[in-house]
Coordinates of C-alpha atoms in Angstrom, one line a residue:
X9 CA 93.7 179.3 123.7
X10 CA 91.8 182.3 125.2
X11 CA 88.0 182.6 124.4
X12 CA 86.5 185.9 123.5
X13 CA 84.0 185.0 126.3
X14 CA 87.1 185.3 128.8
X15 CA 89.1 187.9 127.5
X16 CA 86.1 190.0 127.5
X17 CA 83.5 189.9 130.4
X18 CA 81.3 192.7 131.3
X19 CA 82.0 193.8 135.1
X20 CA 82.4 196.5 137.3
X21 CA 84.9 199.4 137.6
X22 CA 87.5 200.5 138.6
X23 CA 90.1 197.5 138.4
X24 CA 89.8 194.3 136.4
X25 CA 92.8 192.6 138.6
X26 CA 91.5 194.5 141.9
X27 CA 88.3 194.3 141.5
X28 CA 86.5 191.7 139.1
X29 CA 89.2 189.1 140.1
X30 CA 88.7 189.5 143.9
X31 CA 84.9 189.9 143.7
X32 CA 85.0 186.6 141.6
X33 CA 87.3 184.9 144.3
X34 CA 85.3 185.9 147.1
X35 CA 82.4 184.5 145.6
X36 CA 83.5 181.1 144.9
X37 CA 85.4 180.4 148.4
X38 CA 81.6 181.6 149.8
X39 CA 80.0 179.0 147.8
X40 CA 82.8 176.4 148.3
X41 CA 81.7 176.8 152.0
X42 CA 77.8 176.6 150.8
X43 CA 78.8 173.8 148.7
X44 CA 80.0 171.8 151.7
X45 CA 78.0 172.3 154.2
X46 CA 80.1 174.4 156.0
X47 CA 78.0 177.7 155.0
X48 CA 75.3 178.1 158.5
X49 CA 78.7 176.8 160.7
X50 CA 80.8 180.1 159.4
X51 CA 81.3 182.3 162.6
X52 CA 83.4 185.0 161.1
X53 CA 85.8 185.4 157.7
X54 CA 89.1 186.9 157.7
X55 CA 90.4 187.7 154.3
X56 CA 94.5 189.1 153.7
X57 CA 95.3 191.1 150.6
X58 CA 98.8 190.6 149.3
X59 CA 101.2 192.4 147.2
X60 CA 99.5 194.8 144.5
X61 CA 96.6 194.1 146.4
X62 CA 97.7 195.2 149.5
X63 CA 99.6 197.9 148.1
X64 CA 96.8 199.9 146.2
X65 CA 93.7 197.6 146.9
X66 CA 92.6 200.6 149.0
X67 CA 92.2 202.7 146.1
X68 CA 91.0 200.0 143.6
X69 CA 88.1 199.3 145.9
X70 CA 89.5 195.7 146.3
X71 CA 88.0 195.2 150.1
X72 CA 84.5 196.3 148.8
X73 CA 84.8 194.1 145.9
X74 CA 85.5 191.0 148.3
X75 CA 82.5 192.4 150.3
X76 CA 80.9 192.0 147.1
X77 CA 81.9 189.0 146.3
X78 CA 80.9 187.2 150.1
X79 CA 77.7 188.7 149.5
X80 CA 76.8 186.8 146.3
X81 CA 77.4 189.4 143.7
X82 CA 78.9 189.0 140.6
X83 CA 81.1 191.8 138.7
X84 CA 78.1 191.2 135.7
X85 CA 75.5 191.5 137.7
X86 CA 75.7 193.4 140.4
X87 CA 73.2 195.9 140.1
X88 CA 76.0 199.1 140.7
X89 CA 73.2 201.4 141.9
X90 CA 73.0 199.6 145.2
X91 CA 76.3 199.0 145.3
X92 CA 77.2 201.7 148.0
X93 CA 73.6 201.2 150.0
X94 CA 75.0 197.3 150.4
X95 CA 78.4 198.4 151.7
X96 CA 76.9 201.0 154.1
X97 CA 74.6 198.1 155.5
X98 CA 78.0 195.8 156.0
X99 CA 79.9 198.8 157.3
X100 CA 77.0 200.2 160.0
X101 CA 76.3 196.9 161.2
X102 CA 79.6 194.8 160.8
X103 CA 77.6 191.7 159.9
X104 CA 77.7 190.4 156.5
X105 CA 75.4 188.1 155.3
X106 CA 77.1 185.2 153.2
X107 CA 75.9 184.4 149.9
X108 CA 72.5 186.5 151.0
X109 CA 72.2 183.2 153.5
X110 CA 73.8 182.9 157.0
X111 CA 74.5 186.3 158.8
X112 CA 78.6 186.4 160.1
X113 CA 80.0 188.9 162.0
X114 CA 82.8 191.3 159.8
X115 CA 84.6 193.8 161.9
X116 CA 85.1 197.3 160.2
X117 CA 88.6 197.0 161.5
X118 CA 90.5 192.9 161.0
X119 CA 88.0 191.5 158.7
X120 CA 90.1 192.4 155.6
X121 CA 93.8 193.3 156.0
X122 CA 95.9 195.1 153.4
X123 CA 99.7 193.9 153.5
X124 CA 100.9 197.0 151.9
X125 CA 104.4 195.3 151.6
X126 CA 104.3 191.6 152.1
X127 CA 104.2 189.5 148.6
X128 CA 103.2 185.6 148.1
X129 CA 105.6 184.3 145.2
X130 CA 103.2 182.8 142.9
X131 CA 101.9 186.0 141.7
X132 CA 102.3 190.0 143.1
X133 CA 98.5 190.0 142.9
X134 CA 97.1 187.2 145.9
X135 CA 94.4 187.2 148.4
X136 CA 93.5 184.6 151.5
X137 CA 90.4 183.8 152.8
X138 CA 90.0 182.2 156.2
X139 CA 86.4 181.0 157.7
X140 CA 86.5 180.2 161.4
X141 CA 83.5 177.8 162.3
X142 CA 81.8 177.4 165.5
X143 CA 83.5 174.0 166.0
X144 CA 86.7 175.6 166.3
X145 CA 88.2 175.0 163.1
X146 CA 88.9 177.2 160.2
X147 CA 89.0 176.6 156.3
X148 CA 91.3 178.9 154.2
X149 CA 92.3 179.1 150.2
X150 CA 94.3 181.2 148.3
X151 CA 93.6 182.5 145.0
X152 CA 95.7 184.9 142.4
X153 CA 94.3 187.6 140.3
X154 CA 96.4 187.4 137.4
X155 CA 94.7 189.8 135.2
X156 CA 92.0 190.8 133.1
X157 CA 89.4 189.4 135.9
X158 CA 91.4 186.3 136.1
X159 CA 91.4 184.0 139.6
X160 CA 93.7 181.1 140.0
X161 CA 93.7 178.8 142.8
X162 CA 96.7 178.0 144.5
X163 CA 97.6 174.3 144.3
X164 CA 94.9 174.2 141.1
X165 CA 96.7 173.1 137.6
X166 CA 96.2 174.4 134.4
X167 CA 93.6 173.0 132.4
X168 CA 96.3 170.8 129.3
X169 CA 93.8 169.1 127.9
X170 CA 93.0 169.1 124.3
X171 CA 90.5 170.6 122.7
X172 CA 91.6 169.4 118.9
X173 CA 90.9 173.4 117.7
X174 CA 90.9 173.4 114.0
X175 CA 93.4 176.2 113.6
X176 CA 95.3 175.7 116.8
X177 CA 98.0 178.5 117.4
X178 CA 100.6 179.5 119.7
X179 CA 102.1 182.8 118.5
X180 CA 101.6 185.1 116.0
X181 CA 103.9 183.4 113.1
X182 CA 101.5 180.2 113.4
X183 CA 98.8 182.3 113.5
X184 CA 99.5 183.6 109.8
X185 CA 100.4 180.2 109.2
X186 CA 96.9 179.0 110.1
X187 CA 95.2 181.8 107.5
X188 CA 97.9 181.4 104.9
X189 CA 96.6 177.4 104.4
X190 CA 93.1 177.2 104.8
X191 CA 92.9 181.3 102.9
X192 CA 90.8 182.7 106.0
X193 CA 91.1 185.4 107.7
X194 CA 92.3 185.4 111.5
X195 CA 88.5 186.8 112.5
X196 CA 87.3 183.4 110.6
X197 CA 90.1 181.3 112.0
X198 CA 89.2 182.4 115.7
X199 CA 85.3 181.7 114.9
X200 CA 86.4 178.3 114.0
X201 CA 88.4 178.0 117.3
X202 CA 85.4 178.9 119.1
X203 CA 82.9 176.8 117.3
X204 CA 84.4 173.9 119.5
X205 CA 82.0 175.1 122.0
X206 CA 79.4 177.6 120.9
X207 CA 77.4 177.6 117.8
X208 CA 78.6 181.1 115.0
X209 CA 74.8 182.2 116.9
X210 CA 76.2 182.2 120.7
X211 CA 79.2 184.1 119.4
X212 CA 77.7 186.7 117.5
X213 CA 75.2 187.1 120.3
X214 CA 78.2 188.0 122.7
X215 CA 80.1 190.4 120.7
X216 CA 76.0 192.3 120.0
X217 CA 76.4 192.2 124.1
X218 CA 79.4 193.5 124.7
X219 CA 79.6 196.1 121.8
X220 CA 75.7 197.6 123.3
X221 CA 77.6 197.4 127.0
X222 CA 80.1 199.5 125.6
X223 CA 77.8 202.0 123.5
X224 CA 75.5 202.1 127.4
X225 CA 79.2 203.1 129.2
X226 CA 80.2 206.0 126.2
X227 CA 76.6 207.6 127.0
X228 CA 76.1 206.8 130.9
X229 CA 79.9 208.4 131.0
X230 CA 79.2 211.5 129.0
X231 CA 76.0 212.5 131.1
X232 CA 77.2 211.7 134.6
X233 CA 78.6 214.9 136.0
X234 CA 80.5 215.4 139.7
X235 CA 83.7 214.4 141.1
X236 CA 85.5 210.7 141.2
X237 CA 85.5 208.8 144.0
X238 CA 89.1 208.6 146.0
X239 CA 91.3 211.1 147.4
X240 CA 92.1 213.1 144.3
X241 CA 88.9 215.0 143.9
X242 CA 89.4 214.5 140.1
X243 CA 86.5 215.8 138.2
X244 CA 84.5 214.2 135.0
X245 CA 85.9 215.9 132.2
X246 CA 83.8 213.6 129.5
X247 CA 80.3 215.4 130.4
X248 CA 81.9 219.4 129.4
X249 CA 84.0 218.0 126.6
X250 CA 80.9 216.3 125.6
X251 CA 79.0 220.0 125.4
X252 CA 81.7 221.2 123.7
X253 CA 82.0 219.0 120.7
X254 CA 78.5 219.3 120.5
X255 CA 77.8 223.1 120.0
X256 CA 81.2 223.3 117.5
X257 CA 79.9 220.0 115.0
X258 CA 78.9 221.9 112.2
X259 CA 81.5 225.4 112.5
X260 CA 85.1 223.4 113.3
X261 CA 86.5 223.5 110.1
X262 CA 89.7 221.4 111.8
X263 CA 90.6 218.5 110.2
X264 CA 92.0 216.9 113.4
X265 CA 88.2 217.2 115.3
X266 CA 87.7 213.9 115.0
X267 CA 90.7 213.4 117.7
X268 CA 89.1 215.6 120.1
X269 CA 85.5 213.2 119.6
X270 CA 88.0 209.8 120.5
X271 CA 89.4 211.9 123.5
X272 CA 85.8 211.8 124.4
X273 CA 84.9 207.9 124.0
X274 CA 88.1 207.2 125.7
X275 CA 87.2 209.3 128.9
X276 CA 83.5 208.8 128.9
X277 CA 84.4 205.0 129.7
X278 CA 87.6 205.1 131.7
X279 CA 85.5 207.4 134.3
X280 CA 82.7 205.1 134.5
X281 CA 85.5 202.7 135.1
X282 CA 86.8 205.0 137.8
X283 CA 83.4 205.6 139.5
X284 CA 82.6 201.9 140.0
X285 CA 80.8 201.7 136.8
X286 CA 79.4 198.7 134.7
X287 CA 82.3 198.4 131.5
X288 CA 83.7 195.3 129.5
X289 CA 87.4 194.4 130.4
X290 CA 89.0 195.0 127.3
X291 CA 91.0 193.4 128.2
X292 CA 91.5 194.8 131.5
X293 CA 89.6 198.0 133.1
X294 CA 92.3 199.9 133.5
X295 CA 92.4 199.8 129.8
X296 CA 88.7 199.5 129.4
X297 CA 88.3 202.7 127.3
X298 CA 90.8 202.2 124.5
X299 CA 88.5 199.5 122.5
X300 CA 85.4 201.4 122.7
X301 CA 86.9 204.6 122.0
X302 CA 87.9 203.3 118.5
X303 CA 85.2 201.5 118.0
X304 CA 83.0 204.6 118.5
X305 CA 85.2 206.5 116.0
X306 CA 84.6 204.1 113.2
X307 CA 80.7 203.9 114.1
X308 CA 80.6 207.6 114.6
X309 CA 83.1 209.2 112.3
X310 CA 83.9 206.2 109.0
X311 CA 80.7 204.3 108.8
X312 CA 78.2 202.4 111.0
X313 CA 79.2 199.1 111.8
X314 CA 77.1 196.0 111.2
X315 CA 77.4 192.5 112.7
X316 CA 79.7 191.4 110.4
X317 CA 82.2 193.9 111.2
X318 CA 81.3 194.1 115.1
X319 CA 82.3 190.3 115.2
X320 CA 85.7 191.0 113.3
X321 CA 86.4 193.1 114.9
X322 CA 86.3 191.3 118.1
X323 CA 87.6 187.7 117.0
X324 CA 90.6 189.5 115.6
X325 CA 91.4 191.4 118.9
X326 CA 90.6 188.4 120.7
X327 CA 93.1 186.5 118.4
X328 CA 95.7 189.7 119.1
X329 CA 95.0 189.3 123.2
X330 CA 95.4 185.5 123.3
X331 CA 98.9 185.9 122.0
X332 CA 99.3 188.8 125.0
X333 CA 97.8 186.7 127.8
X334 CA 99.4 182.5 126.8
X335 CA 102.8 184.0 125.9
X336 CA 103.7 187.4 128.6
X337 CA 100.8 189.2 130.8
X338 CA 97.7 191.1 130.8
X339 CA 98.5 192.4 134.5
X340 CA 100.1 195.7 135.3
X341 CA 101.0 194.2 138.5
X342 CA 103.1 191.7 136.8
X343 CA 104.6 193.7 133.1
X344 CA 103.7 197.7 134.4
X345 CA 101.1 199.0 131.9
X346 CA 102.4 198.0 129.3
X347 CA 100.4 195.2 129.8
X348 CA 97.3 196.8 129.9
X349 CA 97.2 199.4 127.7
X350 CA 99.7 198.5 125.3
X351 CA 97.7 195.7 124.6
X352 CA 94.4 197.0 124.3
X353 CA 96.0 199.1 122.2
X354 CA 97.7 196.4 119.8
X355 CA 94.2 194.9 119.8
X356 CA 92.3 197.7 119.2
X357 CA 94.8 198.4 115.8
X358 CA 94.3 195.1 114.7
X359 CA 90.6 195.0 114.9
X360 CA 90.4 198.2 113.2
X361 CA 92.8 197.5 110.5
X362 CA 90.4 194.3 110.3
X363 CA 87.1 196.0 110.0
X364 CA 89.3 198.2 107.2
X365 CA 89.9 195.5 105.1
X366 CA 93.1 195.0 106.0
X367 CA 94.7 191.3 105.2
X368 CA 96.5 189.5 108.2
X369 CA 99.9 190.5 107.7
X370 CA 98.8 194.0 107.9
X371 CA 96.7 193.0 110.9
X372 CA 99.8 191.6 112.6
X373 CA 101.9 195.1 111.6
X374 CA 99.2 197.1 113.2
X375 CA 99.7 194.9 116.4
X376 CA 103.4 195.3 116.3
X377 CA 103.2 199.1 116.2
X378 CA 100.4 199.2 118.3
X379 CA 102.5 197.6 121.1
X380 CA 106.4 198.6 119.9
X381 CA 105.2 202.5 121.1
X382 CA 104.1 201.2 124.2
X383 CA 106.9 199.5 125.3
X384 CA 108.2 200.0 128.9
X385 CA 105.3 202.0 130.2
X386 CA 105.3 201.7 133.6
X387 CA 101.9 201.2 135.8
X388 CA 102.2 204.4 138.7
X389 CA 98.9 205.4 139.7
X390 CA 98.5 208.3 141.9
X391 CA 96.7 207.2 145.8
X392 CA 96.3 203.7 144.2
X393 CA 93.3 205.6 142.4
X394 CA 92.6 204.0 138.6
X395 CA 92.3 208.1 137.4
X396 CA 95.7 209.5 136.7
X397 CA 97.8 208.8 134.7
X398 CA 95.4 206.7 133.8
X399 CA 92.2 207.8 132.2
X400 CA 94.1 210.2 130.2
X401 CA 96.6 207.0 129.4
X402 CA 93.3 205.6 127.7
X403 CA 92.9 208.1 125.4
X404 CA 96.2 208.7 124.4
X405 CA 96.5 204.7 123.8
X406 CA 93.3 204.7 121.4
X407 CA 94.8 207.7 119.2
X408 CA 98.0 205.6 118.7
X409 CA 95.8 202.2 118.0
X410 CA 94.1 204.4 115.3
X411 CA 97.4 205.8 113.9
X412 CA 99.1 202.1 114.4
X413 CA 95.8 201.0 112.5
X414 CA 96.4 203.7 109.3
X415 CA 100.3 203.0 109.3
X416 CA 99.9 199.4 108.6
X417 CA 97.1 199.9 106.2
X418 CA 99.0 202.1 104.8
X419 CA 102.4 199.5 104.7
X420 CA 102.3 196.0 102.7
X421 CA 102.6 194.2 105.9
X422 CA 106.2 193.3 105.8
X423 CA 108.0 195.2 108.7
X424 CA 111.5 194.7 110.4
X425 CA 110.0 193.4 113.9
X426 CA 107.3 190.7 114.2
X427 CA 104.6 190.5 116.7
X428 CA 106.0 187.7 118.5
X429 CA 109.1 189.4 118.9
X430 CA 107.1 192.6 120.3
X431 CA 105.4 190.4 122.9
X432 CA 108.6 188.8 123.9
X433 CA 110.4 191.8 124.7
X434 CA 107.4 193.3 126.3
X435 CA 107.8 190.5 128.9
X436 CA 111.0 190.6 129.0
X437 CA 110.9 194.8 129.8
X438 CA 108.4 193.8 132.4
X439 CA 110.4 191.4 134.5
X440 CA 113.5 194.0 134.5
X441 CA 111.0 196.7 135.9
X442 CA 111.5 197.4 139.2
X443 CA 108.2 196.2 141.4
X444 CA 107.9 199.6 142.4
X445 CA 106.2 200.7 138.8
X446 CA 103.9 198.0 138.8
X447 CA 100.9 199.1 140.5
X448 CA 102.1 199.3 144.0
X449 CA 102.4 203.3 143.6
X450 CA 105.4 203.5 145.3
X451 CA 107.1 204.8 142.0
X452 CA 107.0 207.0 139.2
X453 CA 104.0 209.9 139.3
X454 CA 102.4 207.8 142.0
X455 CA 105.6 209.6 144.6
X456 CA 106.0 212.9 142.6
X457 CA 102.7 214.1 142.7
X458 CA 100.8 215.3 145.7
X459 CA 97.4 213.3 146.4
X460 CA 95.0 216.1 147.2

């Protein structure tokens, strides 16, 4: 089962799978080499980017992440303010010190190497490091970024062990299962789950965390003005629209406004995302500004939320993703976006119709829906660059969580197509997609649209 502390984590932008995952993996094979006393014999590191990595890490900021990552930095940490001064240093002087303890040399050219069309065939998403000692010898390990912020080791098994959960489930049907005979709700059965290892404290501590990371990202995103970082020269859009709304909130007599105010959640984080930001995988960053966005329309627009609803909110979506990520994918490498924000989309409904007072058949509906009208969407970004389609992609995926959210509130809960059923086909769709629409932009808008 997947714990709210791992389906969402506070990191950096723009790229969960690209950058979180890779930062993460750098770090550990750093202090695998601390670890063993290997650390001060470290001459010089060679890392290899594979498949989606290779393809797009460019634009995804995967080799600074892996910098990152060799440096000592972690994606929730990192302080991102000195994130480009600590790149510069690597970059002017082609030395990188390891874990902030044993200088190594690190060519600007050779040191990291993006195979923009070789794949391993564990996972389309794989990097290698290699440390060559002064002895001669080398040490090397591969790890996957499956999503989300994900690593996985190559030649590590799965964790099988049991963890005797309370309400163990494995799909969505058991999941209703599990709240039909013990008459909670799926928020209460997931706290239950998670009491295994954290006291009801711990967890309401983390979802306080997250929700005041995400409130930080909506204001840092609607004050930080200038142009995205990449090829595309996209300008922030969330600063102007921000003005807008502002001078028009008492003399729009439309009763669609509210739309144009989620527009605005949505974009404020997905450009923080974009510009290297701190946001919360939700449950990637690519999708990083669907959850917040609705969120921020219940606070802002249907009443403020309390801790009550802030963790129901996110023990049902964390309920909703768990189902995504143990039964098909979180990764757009691997299912297209689809993956990403289809299901940040099903999760968001689900919370929401949660929060709403919504029982857990209508919950499930709004997860259905939430996912059904997202089915297929293929992941094409333009120069590799997480900015279009996709920052728009977020805001367009929190309007239909809300109207996914409303539909099934509106419904009894009984629909023609389950959850489970959903997910299933939205693996299925992913495995028929050709490679080239999953975050390798070699398809779709990624080829039709001129970069600058």
């Amino acid at each position: 089962m997947v714990s709210i502390f791992d389906l969402f984590s506070i990191g950096i932008g723009p790229s969960s799978s690209h950058t979180v995952g890779p930062m993460k993996a750098a770090k550990l094979f750093a202090e695998r080499l601390d670890s063993n006393a290997e650390l001060n014999r470290v001459d010089h590191i060679k890392v290899e980017l594979f498949g989606s990595l290779g393809a797009t890490g460019k634009g995804h900021g995967t080799g600074k992440a892996v910098i990152l990552g060799l440096l000592g930095e972690s994606p929730e940490l990192v302080d991102v303010d000195t994130v480009d001064q600590m790149l510069l240093k690597v970059e002017q002087t082609e030395e990188l010190s390891l874990l902030a303890k044993k200088t190594i040399n690190f060519a600007k050219t050779g040191a990291i190497v993006f195979h923009r069309r070789k794949q391993l065939p564990a996972h389309s998403n794989a990097l290698s490091f290699h440390a060559y000692l002064d002895n001669g010898k080398s040490i090397s390990a591969t790890y996957y970024s499956i999503g989300g912020g994900y690593i996985v080791e190559e030649g590590q098994e799965n964790d099988t062990s049991s963890h005797n959960y309370p309400y163990p489930f494995e799909n969505a049907e058991s999941l209703l299962q599990r709240c039909k005979e013990s008459g909670k709700s799926i928020a209460a059965v997931v706290s239950a789950n998670e009491q295994v290892h954290c006291s009801t404290r711990t967890i309401s501590q983390y979802t306080q965390q997250i929700w005041l990371t995400m409130q930080a990202c909506v204001k840092r995103g609607i004050s930080e003005e200038g142009i995205l970082p990449g090829g595309l020269k996209l300008a922030r859009r969330a600063p102007t629209l921000n003005r807008q709304l502002a001078s028009q909130r008492n003399l729009s007599s439309d009763p669609l406004n509210v739309m144009d105010w989620v527009n605005l959640y949505a974009l404020a984080v997905s450009e923080e995302n974009a510009g290297g930001g701190r946001v919360v995988t939700a449950p990637t960053n690519g999708a990083a500004g669907i959850i917040p966005a609705v969120l921020h329309y219940y606070h802002n627009h249907v009443q403020e939320l309390d801790q009550d609803s802030i963790n129901q909110f996110f023990l049902t979506a964390t309920a909703i993703g768990s189902l995504y990520k143990t039964n098909a994918s979180i990764s757009g490498a691997e299912v297209g976006c689809q993956g990403e924000v289809g299901v940040a989309c099903s999760m968001a409904a689900a919370g929401l119709v949660a929060i709403f007072g919504g029982n857990p058949e209508q919950i499930e509906n709004a997860a259905e829906i939430g996912i059904e009208h997202n089915l297929g969407l293929t992941c094409d970004p333009i120069g590799g660059l997480v900015q279009v389609p996709c920052i728009e992609r977020n805001a367009m995926g929190a309007l239909k969580a809300i109207n996914a959210a409303r539909l099934a509130l509106r419904g009894s809960g009984e629909h023609k197509v389950s959850l489970d059923k959903a997910i299933k086909t939205m693996w299925e769709t992913g495995c028929d997609m050709k490679s080239k629409y999953k975050e390798t932009a070699r398809g779709g808008l990624a080829v039709n649209i001129i970069e600058c």
